[in-house]
Amino acid sequence: MKKHQLNIIILLFICFKVIGQTKQPNFLIILGDDINAKDIGCYGSENKNTTPNIDKLANEGILFKNMFVSEAICAPTRAELFTGMTPNKNGCNINHATTKQGTLSIVQHLNKLGYRVGLTGKMHFRPTSVYPFEIIEGFTKNANYDGTPPENWDGVSEFINRDKNQPFCLIICSVHAHAPWNAGDSSLWDPNTIVLPKHLVDTKETREYFTEYLAEIKLFDEQVGNARNLLKKNNLEANTALIVLDENGAGMPSGKWTTYDIGVRSACIMKWPKPFNNKFVTNAIAQYCDILPTLIEAAGGEVSSNLDGKSLLPLLKENNTKHRKYAYFLYNNTKEGPEYKMRAVTDGTFKLIWNKSPDNLYAIRVINGFDFGYVDKMEDRHVRKMYLSWLAKAGYDKNASEIVQRYRKHPDFELYNLNDDPEEMHNLIDNQELNTIVNELKNALISHMKAQEDRFYTVN
């Protein structure tokens, strides 16, 4: 071989090497629906054999121990994830609300960087002008689907293989484990021996529905496994960042629709292509609004200053343990019942909850809407039947009565040590030794609310 030919080959090799290192990664996000992070194996679930695929991914990737949603309801969670903005900033701060017109979402941000951006499954966001996803058929959009919905992966396969020269971002939005809990094989667990969270009243109905809920989590886990296999089959895994999220907590009392950890703490597992680090667990505090800026920066874009989120890339590149000092939460109920608003903040150890309407009864229409006269069109709603069994037991059982009262009535402030009391069952607000921590968290929360133009920052 002549010298000039050898030089050309070496030059081409260097070019291909550089191109391989700078090629934009694909993004695949798999989003669950109403799943408690603590019911996933790698997050310490005591009910085994539910999430083998997610657990395997966690062993190979990055597990976030302190990833949070700002508001534990479906529409606000999705709006935060897709806009990189918190609920008050993007406008979707109650369920079923519309994101502010003119807001840019993941679609516009990544389209600008050359990506095609698609979504299959549950939507629960609007308007289309903000969220102009390419909608891919194959997964049900109906979160209230009765039974196990069919799945067809053909559309997903076509989307990710359409053009190997164009990067893609695909979001698979599962309806598992949204109620009703009647999908999957619940025979894998014995209702009499499963471990229930402490904030649930132990009744026959609770155990039956919780077992069905575990079966739906397993269906979500199978979707994660199928997605990984599809990437491997099409030789896309090496350049695809895979992100698995469980959305907000389960649609059971004291989970979804609250600022308790069971509602706002989200599972988040990421596996990134080289040169990013994998195989580590991080305790860094992060929120859903941080994910979009991360994707933008990883794609080679510049993160807009109007986003509330902060890119996680420094953490991913350097295994940083710090990202945010605090995470902030809110809850606004709909107009269907007595006004109820919650605001909260955590530093990762302590959580302060500020109930803005403590004199009002806390009520969720699908659970205890009958407390304010709501007549549900769905007579056999699972969560309400669960709650009615609680009321029956509360008539003769002290522990059940205390859990029901905890659910229906909240004090002005609640303080929890998340290390000692992860299920937030023991309110420490009257502990005088913790006054300094209370004041620090209260000041941080008020400052945040002012910055978010949240008019409820004044003291009751």
PDB file of C-alpha atoms in Angstrom, residues 260 340 343-345 351-358 409-416 426-430 438-439 441-443 445-446 449 456-460:
ATOM      1  CA  TYR A 260     -46.386  13.365  50.491  1.00  0.00           C
ATOM      2  CA  TYR A 340     -57.566  22.805  49.080  1.00  0.00           C
ATOM      3  CA  ARG A 343     -47.156  23.675  49.238  1.00  0.00           C
ATOM      4  CA  ALA A 344     -44.048  21.796  50.350  1.00  0.00           C
ATOM      5  CA  VAL A 345     -40.265  21.720  50.251  1.00  0.00           C
ATOM      6  CA  LYS A 351     -39.894  17.760  54.364  1.00  0.00           C
ATOM      7  CA  LEU A 352     -42.066  20.733  55.335  1.00  0.00           C
ATOM      8  CA  ILE A 353     -45.691  20.720  54.131  1.00  0.00           C
ATOM      9  CA  TRP A 354     -47.777  23.888  54.294  1.00  0.00           C
ATOM     10  CA  ASN A 355     -51.513  23.210  54.068  1.00  0.00           C
ATOM     11  CA  LYS A 356     -53.084  26.414  52.820  1.00  0.00           C
ATOM     12  CA  SER A 357     -56.683  25.439  53.588  1.00  0.00           C
ATOM     13  CA  PRO A 358     -56.419  23.558  56.904  1.00  0.00           C
ATOM     14  CA  LYS A 409     -57.822  16.554  57.948  1.00  0.00           C
ATOM     15  CA  HIS A 410     -54.419  18.247  57.861  1.00  0.00           C
ATOM     16  CA  PRO A 411     -52.806  20.784  60.226  1.00  0.00           C
ATOM     17  CA  ASP A 412     -51.318  24.077  59.030  1.00  0.00           C
ATOM     18  CA  PHE A 413     -47.814  22.617  58.880  1.00  0.00           C
ATOM     19  CA  GLU A 414     -46.328  19.153  58.792  1.00  0.00           C
ATOM     20  CA  LEU A 415     -42.645  18.269  59.212  1.00  0.00           C
ATOM     21  CA  TYR A 416     -41.142  14.865  58.531  1.00  0.00           C
ATOM     22  CA  HIS A 426     -45.001  11.114  62.427  1.00  0.00           C
ATOM     23  CA  ASN A 427     -45.446  14.878  62.244  1.00  0.00           C
ATOM     24  CA  LEU A 428     -42.522  16.624  64.019  1.00  0.00           C
ATOM     25  CA  ILE A 429     -43.782  20.182  63.675  1.00  0.00           C
ATOM     26  CA  ASP A 430     -44.201  20.588  67.452  1.00  0.00           C
ATOM     27  CA  VAL A 438     -38.611  24.626  60.081  1.00  0.00           C
ATOM     28  CA  ASN A 439     -37.712  28.292  59.651  1.00  0.00           C
ATOM     29  CA  LEU A 441     -37.482  25.397  54.996  1.00  0.00           C
ATOM     30  CA  LYS A 442     -40.334  27.866  55.412  1.00  0.00           C
ATOM     31  CA  ASN A 443     -38.190  30.775  54.190  1.00  0.00           C
ATOM     32  CA  LEU A 445     -40.525  27.778  50.337  1.00  0.00           C
ATOM     33  CA  ILE A 446     -41.825  31.357  50.540  1.00  0.00           C
ATOM     34  CA  MET A 449     -43.390  30.725  45.774  1.00  0.00           C
ATOM     35  CA  PHE A 456     -50.553  31.840  48.051  1.00  0.00           C
ATOM     36  CA  TYR A 457     -47.195  32.606  49.647  1.00  0.00           C
ATOM     37  CA  THR A 458     -48.709  34.672  52.462  1.00  0.00           C
ATOM     38  CA  VAL A 459     -49.113  33.098  55.892  1.00  0.00           C
ATOM     39  CA  ASN A 460     -52.618  31.853  56.722  1.00  0.00           C
TER      40      ASN A 460
END
